[in-house]
Coordinates of N, CA and C in Angstrom, one line a residue:
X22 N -2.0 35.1 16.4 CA -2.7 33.9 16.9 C -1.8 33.0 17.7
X23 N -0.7 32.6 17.0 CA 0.5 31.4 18.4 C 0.7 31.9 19.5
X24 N 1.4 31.6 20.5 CA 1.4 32.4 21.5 C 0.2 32.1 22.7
X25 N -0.5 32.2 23.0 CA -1.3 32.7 24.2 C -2.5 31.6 23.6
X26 N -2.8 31.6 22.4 CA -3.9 30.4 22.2 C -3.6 29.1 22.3
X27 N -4.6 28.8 23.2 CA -4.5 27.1 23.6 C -5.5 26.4 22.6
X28 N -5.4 25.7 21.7 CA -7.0 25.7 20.9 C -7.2 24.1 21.6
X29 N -8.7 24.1 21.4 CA -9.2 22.4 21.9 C -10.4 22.3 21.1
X30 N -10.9 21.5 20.3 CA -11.9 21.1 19.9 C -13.1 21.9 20.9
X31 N -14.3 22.3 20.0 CA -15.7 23.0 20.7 C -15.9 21.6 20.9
X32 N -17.1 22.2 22.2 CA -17.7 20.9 23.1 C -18.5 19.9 22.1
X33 N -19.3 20.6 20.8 CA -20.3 20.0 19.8 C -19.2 19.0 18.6
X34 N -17.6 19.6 19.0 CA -17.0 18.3 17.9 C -16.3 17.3 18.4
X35 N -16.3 16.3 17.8 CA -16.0 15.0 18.1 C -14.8 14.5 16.8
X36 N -13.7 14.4 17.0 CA -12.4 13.8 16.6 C -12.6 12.3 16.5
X37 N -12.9 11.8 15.2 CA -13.3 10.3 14.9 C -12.5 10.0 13.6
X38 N -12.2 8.7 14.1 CA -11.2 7.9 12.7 C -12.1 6.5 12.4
X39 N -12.2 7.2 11.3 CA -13.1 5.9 10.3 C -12.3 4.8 9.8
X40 N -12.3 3.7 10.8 CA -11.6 2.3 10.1 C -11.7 2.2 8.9
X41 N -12.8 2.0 8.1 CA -13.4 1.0 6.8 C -12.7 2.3 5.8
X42 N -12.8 3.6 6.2 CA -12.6 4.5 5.2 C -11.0 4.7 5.1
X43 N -10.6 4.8 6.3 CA -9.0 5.0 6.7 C -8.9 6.4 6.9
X44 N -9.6 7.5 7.1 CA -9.7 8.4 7.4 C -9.8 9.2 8.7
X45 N -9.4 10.4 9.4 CA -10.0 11.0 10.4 C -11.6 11.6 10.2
X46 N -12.5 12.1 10.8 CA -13.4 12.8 10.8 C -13.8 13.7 11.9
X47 N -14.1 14.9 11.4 CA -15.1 15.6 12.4 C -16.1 15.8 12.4
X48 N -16.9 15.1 13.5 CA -18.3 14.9 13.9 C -18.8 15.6 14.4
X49 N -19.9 16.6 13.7 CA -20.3 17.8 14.2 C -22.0 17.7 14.3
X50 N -22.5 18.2 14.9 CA -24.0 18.2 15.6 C -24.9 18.0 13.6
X51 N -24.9 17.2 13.3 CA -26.0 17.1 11.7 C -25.0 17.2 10.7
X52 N -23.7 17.0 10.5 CA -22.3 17.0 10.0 C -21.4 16.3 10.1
X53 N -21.0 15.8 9.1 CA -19.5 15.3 8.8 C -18.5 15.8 8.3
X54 N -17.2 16.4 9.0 CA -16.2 16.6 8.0 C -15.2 15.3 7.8
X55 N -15.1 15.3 6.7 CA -14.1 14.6 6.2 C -12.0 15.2 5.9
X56 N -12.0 15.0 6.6 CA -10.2 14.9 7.3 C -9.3 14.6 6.3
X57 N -8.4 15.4 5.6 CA -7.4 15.2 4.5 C -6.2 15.0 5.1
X58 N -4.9 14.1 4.7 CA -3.5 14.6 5.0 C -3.3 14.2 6.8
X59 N -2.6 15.2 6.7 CA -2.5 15.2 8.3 C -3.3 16.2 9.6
X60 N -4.5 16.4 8.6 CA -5.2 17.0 9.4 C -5.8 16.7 11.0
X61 N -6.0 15.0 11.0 CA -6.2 14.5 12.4 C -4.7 14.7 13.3
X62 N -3.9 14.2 12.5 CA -2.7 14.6 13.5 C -2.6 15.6 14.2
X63 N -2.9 16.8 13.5 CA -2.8 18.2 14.0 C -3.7 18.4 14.9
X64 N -5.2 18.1 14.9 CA -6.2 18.3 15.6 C -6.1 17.3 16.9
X65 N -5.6 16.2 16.9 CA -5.2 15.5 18.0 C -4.0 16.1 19.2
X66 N -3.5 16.9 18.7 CA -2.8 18.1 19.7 C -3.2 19.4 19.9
X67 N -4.4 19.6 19.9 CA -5.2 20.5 20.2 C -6.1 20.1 21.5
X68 N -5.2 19.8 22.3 CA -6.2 19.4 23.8 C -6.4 20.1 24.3
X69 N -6.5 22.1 24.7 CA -6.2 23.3 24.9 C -5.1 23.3 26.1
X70 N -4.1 22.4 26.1 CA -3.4 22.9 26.9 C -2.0 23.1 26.4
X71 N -1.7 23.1 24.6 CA -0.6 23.3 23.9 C -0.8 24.9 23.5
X72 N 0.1 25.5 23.1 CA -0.6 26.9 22.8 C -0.1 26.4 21.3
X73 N -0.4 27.4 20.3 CA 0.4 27.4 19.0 C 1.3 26.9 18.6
X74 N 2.5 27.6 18.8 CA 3.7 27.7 19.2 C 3.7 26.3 19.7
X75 N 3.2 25.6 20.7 CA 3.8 24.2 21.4 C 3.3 23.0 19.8
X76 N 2.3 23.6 19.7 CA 2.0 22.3 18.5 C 2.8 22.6 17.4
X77 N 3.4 23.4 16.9 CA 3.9 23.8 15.6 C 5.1 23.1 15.7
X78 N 5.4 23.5 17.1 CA 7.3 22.6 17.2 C 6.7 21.5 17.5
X79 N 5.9 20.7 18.4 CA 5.9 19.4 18.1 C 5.4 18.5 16.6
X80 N 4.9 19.2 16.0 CA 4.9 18.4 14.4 C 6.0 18.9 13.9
X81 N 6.9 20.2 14.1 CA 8.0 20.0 13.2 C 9.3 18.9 14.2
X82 N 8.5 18.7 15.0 CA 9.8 17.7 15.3 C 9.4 16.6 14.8
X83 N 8.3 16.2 14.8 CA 7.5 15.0 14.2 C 8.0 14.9 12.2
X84 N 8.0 15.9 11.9 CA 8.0 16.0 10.3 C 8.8 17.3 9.7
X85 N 10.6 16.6 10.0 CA 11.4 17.4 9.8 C 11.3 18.1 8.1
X86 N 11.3 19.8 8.1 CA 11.2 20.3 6.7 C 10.0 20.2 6.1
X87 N 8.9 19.7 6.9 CA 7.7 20.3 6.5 C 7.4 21.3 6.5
X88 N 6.7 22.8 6.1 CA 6.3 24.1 6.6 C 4.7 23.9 7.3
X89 N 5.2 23.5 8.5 CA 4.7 23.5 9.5 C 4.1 24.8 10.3
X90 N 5.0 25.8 10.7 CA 4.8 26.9 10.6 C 3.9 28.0 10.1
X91 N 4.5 27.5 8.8 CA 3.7 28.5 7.9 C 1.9 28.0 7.6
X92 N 2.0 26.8 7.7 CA 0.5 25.9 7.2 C -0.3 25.7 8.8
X93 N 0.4 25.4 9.7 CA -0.5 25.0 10.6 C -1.2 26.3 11.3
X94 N -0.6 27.3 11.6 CA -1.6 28.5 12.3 C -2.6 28.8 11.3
X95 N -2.4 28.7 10.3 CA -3.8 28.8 9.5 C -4.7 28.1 8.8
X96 N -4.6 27.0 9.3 CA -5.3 26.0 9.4 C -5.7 25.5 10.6
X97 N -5.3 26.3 12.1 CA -6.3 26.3 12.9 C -7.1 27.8 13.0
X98 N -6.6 28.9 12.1 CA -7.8 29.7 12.6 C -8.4 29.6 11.8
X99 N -8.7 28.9 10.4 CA -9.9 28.6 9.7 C -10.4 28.0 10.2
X100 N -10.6 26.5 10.9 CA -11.1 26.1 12.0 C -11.8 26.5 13.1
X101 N -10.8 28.1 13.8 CA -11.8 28.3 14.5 C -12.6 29.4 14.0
X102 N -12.3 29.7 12.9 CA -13.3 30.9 12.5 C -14.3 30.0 12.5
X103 N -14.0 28.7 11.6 CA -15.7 27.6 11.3 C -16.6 27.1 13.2
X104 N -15.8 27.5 14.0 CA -16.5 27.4 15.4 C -16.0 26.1 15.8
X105 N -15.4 25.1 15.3 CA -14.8 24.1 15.4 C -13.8 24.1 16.8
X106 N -12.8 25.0 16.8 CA -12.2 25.0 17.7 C -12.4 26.2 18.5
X107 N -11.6 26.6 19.7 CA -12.5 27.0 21.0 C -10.7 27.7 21.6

């Protein structure tokens, strides 16, 4: 999956931060997901012009000794398996 995939949100989701709640959300056509952790962060570098590989090293520069690596490719191909990302 890293490598060659650029991922960017599908055209139907919308990347939304809920002031009152203090949360991110994704705004899906009759749907709300609700956003844990640093899940907005991650999905905010998905503009499809990072590939994998580029977002993985920018959050581990962002969040030295996190496993970054290991957690974030698969947590965007669940994502895109859900059609979410593109």
């Amino acid at each position: 999956m890293s490598g060659t995939w650029r991922p960017a949100l599908s055209r139907s989701v919308m990347l939304r931060h809920d002031r009152v709640r203090g949360t991110d959300l994704l705004v899906l056509p009759e749907r709300v997901v609700v956003l844990h952790g640093n899940a907005g962060s991650v999905l905010r570098l998905c503009d499809g012009e990072r590939d994998v590989d580029g977002i993985v090293a920018e959050l581990r520069a962002r969040h030295p000794g996190a496993p970054v690596a290991e957690e974030v490719p698969d947590f965007l191909g669940r994502l895109r398996e859900e059609g979410w990302l593109t």
